[in-house]
Tab-separated table of C-alpha atoms and ligand atoms in Angstrom:
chain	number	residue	atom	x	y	z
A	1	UNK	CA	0.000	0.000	0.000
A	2	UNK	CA	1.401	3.314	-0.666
A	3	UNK	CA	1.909	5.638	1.940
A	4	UNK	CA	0.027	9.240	2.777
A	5	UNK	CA	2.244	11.459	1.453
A	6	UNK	CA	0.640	14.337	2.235
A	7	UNK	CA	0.819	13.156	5.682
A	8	UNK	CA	4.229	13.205	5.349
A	9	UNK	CA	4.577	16.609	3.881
A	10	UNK	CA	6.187	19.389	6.103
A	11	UNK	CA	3.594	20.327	8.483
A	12	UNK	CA	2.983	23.733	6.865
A	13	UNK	CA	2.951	22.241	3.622
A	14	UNK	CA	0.004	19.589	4.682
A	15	UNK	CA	-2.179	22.342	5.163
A	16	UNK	CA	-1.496	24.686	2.167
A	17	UNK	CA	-4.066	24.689	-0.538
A	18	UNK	CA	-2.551	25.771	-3.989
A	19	UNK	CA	-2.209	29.156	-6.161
A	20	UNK	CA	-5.470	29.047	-8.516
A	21	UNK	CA	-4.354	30.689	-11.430
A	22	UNK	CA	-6.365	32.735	-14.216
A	23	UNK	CA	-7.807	30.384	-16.433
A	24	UNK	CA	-5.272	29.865	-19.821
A	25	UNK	CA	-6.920	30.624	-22.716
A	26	UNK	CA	-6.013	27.493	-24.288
A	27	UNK	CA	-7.492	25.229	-21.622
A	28	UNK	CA	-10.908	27.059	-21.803
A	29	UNK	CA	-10.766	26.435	-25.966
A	30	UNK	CA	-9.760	23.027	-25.041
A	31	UNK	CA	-12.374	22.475	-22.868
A	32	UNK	CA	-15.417	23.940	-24.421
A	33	UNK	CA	-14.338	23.806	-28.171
A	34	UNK	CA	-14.571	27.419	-28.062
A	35	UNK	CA	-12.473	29.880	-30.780
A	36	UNK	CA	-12.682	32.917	-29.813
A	37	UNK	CA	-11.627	33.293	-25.852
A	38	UNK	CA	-10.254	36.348	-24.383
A	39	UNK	CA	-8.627	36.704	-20.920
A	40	UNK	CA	-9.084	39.224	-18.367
A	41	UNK	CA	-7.831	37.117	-15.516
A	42	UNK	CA	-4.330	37.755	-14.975
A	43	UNK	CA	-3.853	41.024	-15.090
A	44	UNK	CA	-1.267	41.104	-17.756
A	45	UNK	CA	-0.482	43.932	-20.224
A	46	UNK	CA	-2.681	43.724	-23.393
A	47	UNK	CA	-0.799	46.045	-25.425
A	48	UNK	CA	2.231	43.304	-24.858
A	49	UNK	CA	5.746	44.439	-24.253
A	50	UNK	CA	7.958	47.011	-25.609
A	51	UNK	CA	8.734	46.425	-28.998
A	52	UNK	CA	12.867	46.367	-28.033
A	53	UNK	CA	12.248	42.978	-25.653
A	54	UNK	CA	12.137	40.836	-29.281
A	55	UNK	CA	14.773	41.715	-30.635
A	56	UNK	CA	17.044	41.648	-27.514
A	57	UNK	CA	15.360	37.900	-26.807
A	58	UNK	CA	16.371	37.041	-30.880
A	59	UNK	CA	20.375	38.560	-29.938
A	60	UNK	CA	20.690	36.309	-26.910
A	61	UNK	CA	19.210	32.872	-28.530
A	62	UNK	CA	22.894	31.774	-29.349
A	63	UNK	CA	23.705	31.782	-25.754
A	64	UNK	CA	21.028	29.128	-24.571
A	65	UNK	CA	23.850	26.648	-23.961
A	66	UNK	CA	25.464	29.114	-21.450
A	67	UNK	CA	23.999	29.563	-17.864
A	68	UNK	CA	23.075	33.233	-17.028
A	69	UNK	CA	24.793	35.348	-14.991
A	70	UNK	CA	24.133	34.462	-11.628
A	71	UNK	CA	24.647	37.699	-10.001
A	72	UNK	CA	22.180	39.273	-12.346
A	73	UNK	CA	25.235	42.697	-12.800
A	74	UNK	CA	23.640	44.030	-16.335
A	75	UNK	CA	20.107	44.181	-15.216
A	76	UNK	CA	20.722	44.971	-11.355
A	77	UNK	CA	23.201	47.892	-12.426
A	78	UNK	CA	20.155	49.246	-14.666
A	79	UNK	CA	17.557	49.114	-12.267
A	80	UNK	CA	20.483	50.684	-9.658
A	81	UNK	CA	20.577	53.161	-12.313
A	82	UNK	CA	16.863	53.294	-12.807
A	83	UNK	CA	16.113	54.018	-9.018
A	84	UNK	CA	19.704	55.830	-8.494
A	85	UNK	CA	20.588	52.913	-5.586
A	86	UNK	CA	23.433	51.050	-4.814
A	87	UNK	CA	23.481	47.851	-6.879
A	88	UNK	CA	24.021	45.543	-3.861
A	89	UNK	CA	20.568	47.191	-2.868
A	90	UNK	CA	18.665	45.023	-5.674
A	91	UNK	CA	18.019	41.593	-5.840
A	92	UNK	CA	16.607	39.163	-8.236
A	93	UNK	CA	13.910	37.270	-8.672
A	94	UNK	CA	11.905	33.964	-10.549
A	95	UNK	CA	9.015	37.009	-10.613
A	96	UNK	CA	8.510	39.026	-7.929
A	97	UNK	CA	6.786	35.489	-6.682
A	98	UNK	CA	10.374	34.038	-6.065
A	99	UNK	CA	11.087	37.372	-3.964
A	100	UNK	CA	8.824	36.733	-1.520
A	101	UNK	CA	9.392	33.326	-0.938
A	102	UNK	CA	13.251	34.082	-0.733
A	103	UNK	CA	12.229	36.903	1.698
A	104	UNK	CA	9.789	34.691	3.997
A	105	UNK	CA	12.629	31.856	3.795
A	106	UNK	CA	15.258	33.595	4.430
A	107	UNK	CA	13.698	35.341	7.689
A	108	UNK	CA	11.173	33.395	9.157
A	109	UNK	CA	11.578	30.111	11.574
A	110	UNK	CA	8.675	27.812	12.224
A	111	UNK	CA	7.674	29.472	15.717
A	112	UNK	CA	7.389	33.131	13.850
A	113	UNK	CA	4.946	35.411	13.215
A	114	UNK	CA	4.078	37.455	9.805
A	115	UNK	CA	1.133	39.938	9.567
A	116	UNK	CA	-0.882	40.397	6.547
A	117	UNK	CA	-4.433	41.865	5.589
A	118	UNK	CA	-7.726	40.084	4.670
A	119	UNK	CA	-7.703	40.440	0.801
A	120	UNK	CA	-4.198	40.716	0.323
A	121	UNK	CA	-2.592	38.807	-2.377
A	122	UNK	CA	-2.463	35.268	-1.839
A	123	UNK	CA	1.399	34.463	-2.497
A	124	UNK	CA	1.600	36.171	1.099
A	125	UNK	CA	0.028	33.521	3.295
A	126	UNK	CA	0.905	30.818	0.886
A	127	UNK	CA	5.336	31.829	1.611
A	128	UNK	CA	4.861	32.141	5.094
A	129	UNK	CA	2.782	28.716	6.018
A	130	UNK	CA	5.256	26.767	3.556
A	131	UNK	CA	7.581	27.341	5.986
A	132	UNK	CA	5.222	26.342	8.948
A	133	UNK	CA	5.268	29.740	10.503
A	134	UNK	CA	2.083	31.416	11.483
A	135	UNK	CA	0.252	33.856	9.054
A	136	UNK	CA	-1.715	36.386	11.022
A	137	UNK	CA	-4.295	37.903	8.914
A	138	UNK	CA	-5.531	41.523	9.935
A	139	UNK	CA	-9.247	42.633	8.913
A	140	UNK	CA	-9.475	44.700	6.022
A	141	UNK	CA	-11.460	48.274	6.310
A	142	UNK	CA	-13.001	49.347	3.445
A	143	UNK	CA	-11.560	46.201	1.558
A	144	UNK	CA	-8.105	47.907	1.770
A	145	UNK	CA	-5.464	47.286	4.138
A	146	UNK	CA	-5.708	49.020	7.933
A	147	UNK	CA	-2.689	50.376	8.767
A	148	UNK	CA	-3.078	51.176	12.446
A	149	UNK	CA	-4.770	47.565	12.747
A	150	UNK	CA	-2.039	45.905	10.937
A	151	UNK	CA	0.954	47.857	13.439
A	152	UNK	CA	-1.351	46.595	16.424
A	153	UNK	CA	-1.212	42.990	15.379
A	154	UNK	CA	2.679	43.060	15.443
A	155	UNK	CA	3.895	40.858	18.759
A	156	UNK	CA	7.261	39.979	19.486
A	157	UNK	CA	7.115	36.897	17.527
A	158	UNK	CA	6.009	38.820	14.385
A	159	UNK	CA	9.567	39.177	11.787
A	160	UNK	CA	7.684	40.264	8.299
A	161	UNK	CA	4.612	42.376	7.528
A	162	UNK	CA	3.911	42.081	3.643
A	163	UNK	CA	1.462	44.484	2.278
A	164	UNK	CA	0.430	45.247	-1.111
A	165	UNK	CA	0.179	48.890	-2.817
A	166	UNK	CA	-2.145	49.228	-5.048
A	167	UNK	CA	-3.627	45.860	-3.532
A	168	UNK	CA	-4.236	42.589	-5.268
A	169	UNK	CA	-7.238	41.442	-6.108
A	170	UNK	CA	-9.116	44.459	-4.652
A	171	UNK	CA	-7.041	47.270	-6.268
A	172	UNK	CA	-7.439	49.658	-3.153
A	173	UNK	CA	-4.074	51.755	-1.910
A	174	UNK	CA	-2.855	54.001	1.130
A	175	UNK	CA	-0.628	57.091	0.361
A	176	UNK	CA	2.288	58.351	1.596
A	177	UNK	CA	1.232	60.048	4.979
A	178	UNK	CA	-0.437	56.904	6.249
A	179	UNK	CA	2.317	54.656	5.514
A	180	UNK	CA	4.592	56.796	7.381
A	181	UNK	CA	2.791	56.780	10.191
A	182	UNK	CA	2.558	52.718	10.220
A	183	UNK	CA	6.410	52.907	9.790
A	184	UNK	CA	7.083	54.428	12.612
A	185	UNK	CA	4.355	52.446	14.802
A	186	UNK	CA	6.376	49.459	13.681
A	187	UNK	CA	9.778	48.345	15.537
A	188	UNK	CA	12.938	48.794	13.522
A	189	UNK	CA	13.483	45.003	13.873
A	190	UNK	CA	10.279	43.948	12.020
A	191	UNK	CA	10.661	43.949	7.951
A	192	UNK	CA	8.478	45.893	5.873
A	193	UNK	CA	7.620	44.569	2.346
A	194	UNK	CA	6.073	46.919	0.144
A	195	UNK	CA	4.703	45.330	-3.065
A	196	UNK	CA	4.271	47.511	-5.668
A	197	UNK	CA	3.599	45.034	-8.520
A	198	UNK	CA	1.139	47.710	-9.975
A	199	UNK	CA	2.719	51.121	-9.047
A	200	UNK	CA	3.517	51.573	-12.395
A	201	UNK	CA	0.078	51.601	-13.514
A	202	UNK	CA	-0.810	54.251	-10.423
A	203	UNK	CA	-2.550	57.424	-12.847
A	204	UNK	CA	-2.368	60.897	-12.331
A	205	UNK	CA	-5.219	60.938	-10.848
A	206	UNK	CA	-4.342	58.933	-7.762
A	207	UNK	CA	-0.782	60.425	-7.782
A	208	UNK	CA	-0.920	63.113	-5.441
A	209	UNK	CA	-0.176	61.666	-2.163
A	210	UNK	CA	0.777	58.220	-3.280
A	211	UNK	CA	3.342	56.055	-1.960
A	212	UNK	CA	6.551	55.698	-3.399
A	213	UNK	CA	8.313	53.000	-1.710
A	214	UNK	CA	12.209	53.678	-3.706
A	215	UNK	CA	11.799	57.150	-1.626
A	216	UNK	CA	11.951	55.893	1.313
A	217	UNK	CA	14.626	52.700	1.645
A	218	UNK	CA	17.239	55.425	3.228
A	219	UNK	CA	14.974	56.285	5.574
A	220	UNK	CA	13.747	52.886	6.800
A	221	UNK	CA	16.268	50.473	6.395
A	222	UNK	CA	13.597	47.561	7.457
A	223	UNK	CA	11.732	48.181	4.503
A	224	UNK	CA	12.085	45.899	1.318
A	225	UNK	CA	10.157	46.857	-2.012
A	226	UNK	CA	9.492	44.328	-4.590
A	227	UNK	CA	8.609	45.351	-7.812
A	228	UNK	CA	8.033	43.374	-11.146
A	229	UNK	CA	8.080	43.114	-14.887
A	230	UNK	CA	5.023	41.242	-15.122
A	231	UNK	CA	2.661	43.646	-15.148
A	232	UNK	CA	3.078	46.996	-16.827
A	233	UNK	CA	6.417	46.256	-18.975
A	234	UNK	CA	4.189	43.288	-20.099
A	235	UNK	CA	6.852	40.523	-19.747
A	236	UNK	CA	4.829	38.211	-17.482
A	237	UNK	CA	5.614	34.973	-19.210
A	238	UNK	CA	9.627	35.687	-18.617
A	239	UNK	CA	8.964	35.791	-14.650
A	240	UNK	CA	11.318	38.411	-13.674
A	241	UNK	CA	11.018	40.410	-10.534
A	242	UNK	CA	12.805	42.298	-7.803
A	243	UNK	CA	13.162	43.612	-4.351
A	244	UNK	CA	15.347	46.839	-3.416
A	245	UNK	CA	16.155	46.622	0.225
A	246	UNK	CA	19.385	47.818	2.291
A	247	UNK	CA	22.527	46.108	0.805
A	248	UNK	CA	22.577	44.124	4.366
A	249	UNK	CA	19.073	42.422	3.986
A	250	UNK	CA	19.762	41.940	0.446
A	251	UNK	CA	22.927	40.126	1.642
A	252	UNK	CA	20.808	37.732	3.613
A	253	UNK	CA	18.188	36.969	0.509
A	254	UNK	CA	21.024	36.358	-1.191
A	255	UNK	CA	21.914	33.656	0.729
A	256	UNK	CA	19.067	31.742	0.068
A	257	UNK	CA	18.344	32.625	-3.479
A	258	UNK	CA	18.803	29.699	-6.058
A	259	UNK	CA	22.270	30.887	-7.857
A	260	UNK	CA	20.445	30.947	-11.503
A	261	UNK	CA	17.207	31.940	-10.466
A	262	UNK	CA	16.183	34.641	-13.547
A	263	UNK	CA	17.080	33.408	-16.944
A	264	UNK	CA	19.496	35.022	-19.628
A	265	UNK	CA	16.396	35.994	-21.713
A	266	UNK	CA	14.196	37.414	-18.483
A	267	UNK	CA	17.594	39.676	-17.793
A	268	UNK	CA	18.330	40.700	-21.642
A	269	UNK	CA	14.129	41.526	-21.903
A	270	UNK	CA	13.649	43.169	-18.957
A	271	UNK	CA	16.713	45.387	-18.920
A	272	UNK	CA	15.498	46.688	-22.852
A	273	UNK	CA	11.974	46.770	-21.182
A	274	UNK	CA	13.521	49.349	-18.437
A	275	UNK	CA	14.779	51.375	-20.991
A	276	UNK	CA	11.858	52.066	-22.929
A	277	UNK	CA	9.654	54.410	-20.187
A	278	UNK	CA	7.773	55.227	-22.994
A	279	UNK	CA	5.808	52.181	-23.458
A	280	UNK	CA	5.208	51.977	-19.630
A	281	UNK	CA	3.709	55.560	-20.213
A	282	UNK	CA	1.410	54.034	-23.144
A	283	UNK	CA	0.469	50.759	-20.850
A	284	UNK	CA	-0.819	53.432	-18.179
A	285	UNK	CA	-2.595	56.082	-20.488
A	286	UNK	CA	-3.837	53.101	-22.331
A	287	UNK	CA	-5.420	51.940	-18.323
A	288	UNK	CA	-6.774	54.848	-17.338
A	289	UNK	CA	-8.798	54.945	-20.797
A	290	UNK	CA	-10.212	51.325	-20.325
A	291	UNK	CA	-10.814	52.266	-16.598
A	292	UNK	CA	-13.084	54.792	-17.926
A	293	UNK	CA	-14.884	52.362	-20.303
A	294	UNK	CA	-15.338	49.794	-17.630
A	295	UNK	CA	-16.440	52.145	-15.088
A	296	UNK	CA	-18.879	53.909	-17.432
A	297	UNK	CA	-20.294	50.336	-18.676
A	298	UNK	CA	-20.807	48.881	-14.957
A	299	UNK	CA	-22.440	52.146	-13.870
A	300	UNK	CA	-25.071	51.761	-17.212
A	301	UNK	CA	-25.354	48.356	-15.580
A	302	UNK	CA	-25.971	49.640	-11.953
A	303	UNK	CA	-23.018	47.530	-10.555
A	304	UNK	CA	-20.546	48.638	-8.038
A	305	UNK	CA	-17.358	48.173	-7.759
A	306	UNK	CA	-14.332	48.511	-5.363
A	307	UNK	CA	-12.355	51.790	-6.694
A	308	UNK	CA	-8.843	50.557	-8.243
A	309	UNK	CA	-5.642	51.739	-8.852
A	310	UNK	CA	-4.241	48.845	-10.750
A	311	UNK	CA	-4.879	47.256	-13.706
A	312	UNK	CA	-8.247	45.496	-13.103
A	313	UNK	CA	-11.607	46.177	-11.285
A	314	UNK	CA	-13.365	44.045	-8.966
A	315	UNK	CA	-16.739	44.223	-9.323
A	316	UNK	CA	-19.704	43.678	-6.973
A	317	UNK	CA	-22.434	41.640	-8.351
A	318	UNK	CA	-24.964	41.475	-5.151
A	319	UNK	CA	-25.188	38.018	-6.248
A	320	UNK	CA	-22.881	34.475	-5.709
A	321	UNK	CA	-20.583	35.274	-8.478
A	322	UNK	CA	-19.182	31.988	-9.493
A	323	UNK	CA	-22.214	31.332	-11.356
A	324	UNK	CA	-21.585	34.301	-13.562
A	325	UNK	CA	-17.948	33.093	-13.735
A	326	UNK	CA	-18.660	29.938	-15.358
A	327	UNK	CA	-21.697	31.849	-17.638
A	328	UNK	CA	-18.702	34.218	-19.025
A	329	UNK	CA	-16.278	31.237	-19.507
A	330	UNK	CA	-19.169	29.668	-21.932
A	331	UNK	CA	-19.466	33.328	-23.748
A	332	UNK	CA	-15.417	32.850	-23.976
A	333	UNK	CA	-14.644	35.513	-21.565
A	334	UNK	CA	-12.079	34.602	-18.839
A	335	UNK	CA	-11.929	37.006	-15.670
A	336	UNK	CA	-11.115	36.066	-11.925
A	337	UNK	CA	-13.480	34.841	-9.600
A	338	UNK	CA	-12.091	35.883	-5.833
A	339	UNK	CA	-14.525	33.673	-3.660
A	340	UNK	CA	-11.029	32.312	-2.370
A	341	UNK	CA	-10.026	35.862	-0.987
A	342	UNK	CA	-13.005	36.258	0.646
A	343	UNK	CA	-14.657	37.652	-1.610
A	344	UNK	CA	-17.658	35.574	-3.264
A	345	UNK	CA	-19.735	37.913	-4.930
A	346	UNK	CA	-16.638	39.826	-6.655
A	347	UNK	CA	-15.171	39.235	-9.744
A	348	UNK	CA	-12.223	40.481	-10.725
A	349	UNK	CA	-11.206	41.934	-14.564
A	350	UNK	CA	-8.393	42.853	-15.869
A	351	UNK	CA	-8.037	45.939	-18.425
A	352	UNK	CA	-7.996	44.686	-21.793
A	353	UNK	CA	-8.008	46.405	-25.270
A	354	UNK	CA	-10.981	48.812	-25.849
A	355	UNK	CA	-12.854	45.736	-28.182
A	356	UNK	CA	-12.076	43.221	-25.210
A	357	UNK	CA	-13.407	45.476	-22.160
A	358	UNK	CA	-16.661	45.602	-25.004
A	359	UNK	CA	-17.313	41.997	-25.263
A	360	UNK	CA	-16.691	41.889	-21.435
A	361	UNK	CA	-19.250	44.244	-20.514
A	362	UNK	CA	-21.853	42.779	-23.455
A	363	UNK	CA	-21.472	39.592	-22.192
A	364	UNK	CA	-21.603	40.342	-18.604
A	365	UNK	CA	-24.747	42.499	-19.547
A	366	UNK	CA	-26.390	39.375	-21.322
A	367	UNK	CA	-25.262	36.465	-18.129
A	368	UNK	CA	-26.599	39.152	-15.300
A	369	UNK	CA	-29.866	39.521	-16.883
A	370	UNK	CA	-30.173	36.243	-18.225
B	1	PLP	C1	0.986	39.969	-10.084
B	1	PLP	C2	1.477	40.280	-8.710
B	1	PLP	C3	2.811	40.107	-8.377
B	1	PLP	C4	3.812	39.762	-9.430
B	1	PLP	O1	4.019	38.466	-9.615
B	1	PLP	P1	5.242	38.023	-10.528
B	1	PLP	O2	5.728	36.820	-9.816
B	1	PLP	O3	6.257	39.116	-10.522
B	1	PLP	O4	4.687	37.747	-11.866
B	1	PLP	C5	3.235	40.435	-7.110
B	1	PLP	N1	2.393	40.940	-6.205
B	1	PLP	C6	1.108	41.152	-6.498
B	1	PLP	C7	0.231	41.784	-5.488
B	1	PLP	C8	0.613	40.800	-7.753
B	1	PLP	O5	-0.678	40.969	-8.028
């Protein structure tokens, strides 16, 4: 008879239910013998990458036999440049994914605590019971995180609070001011990591009193910001990501870090993808626009929806959403149902082209009144 392996797991690991992806695109053609799917699921860039990531991926294809650099120098000393840090300040990552697993490995022991909030993206609970430590999640206000609740939870056990900016899946943020204020409720010895997997995407609009994380490293050297090129520079298929933190906790991840974690062609894309600001500038006008469109179409609707500063909306359907979910996936419309982050009469949608966030809203129109 074959053992229980999962029995045998790590005892963190027995009780860890897995990262639900967005629904590929080919899996939902597969599956329903569909032709014509689109996919507002993952949050990923629909106006692709910058048009210098091909031909920098095409340069580096003789080099496949090689292994990359493992210390990452061309693409570290360019986001060094980038943020005007010291390069020993920035380290690599398998996404920004990898980051936080090297950062909850590389600090946390079994009998420790790390503080998150309700709704926060689910990579954070998912590092930190891996290892076996304890997860302590914080209620949410307003769906966003609570920054005076979240400084309260801290004990002396507590080693890592992660928090999100704008917020996965419920696109909500905190500015500046507040922030600071949690900083300084927080003892020195507890690390800070600031996600900002969708600053880039942060409009005008919301700009005035946002956060910016890379301002603040000097001044809190337990903070750690992770940042990504999955999202706005449109390179999520390469999985390459990044934390800035002092050079003496980037030390530390680097101890733990798998010596060839990012790829050759990750590094050669994403540095090209730095360089071009001006597609990162097109990915956010091109946002804000189909923020508009989606906003304006829910409203004709008479939905609600949480207010975002990312790159998708979660919408309120006053209804079990999951339903509506599968409804869409028939019409060949892929979005995100959240029901697993609390939230089971949301769906979340990421910004598509103008013709994509149509058929979305059509559709959604047609399966809600249905
Ligand atoms: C998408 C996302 C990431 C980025 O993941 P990668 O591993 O870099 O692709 C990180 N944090 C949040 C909150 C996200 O939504």
């Amino acid at each position: 008879m074959q053992a229980d392996f999962l029995l045998r797991a790590a005892r963190g690991v027995q009780k860890l239910s897995p990262y639900v992806p967005g629904k590929p695109v080919d899996e939902l053609k597969r599956e329903l013998g569909l032709s014509d799917v689109i996919k507002l699921a993952s949050n990923e860039n629909p106006l692709g990458c910058s048009a210098l990531v091909q031909q920098t991926i095409q340069r580096e294809l003789g080099e496949i036999a090689r292994y990359p650099d493992g210390n990452g120098f061309i693409l570290r000393q360019a986001l060094a440049r980038h943020y005007d840090v010291d390069m020993r300040c920035v380290t690599l990552g398998n996404g920004s994914n990898d980051v936080l697993e090297i950062i909850a490995r590389a600090f946390l022991d079994p009998a420790d605590e790390a503080v998150y909030s309700q709704h926060a993206f689910a990579v954070y609970p998912l590092v930190v019971q891996a290892i076996g430590a304890t997860g302590i999640t914080v209620p949410a206000k307003n769906y966003g995180h609570d920054l005076p609740a979240l400084a309260a939870a801290l004990t002396e056990r507590s080693k890592i609070v992660f928090l999100a900016n704008p917020n996965n899946p419920t696109g909500t943020w905190f500015g500046r001011d507040d922030f600071e204020r949690f900083m300084q409720a927080v003892p020195a010895q507890v690390l800070v990591v600031l996600d900002e997997a969708y600053i880039e995407y942060v409009s005008d609009e919301v700009a005035e009193g946002m956060l910016d994380g890379m301002a603040l490293l000097q001044k809190y050297p337990n903070l750690i910001v992770t940042r990504t090129f999955s999202k706005a520079y449109g390179l999520a298929s390469l999985r390459v990501g990044y934390a800035v933190s002092s050079p003496l906790i980037a030390d530390v991840l680097n101890r733990v870090r798998q010596p060839f974690n990012v790829n050759s062609f990750a590094m050669a894309a994403a540095t090209a993808a730095l360089s071009d600001q001006d597609f990162v500038r097109r990915s956010r006008e091109s946002n804000a626009a189909g923020m508009q469109q989606l906003q304006q179409g829910l409203q004709a609707m008479g939905l609600g929806w949480i207010p975002s500063a990312g790159n998708f909306i979660t919408v309120f359907l006053a209804r079990e959403s999951m339903p509506v979910y599968q409804a869409l996936l028939r019409e060949g419309v892929i979005v995100r149902p959240v029901a697993n982050y609390g939230l089971p009469q949301h769906l979340r949608v990421s910004m598509g082209l103008p013709v994509e966030n149509a058929r979305f809203l059509d559709v959604l129109h047609k399966v809600m009144s249905a």
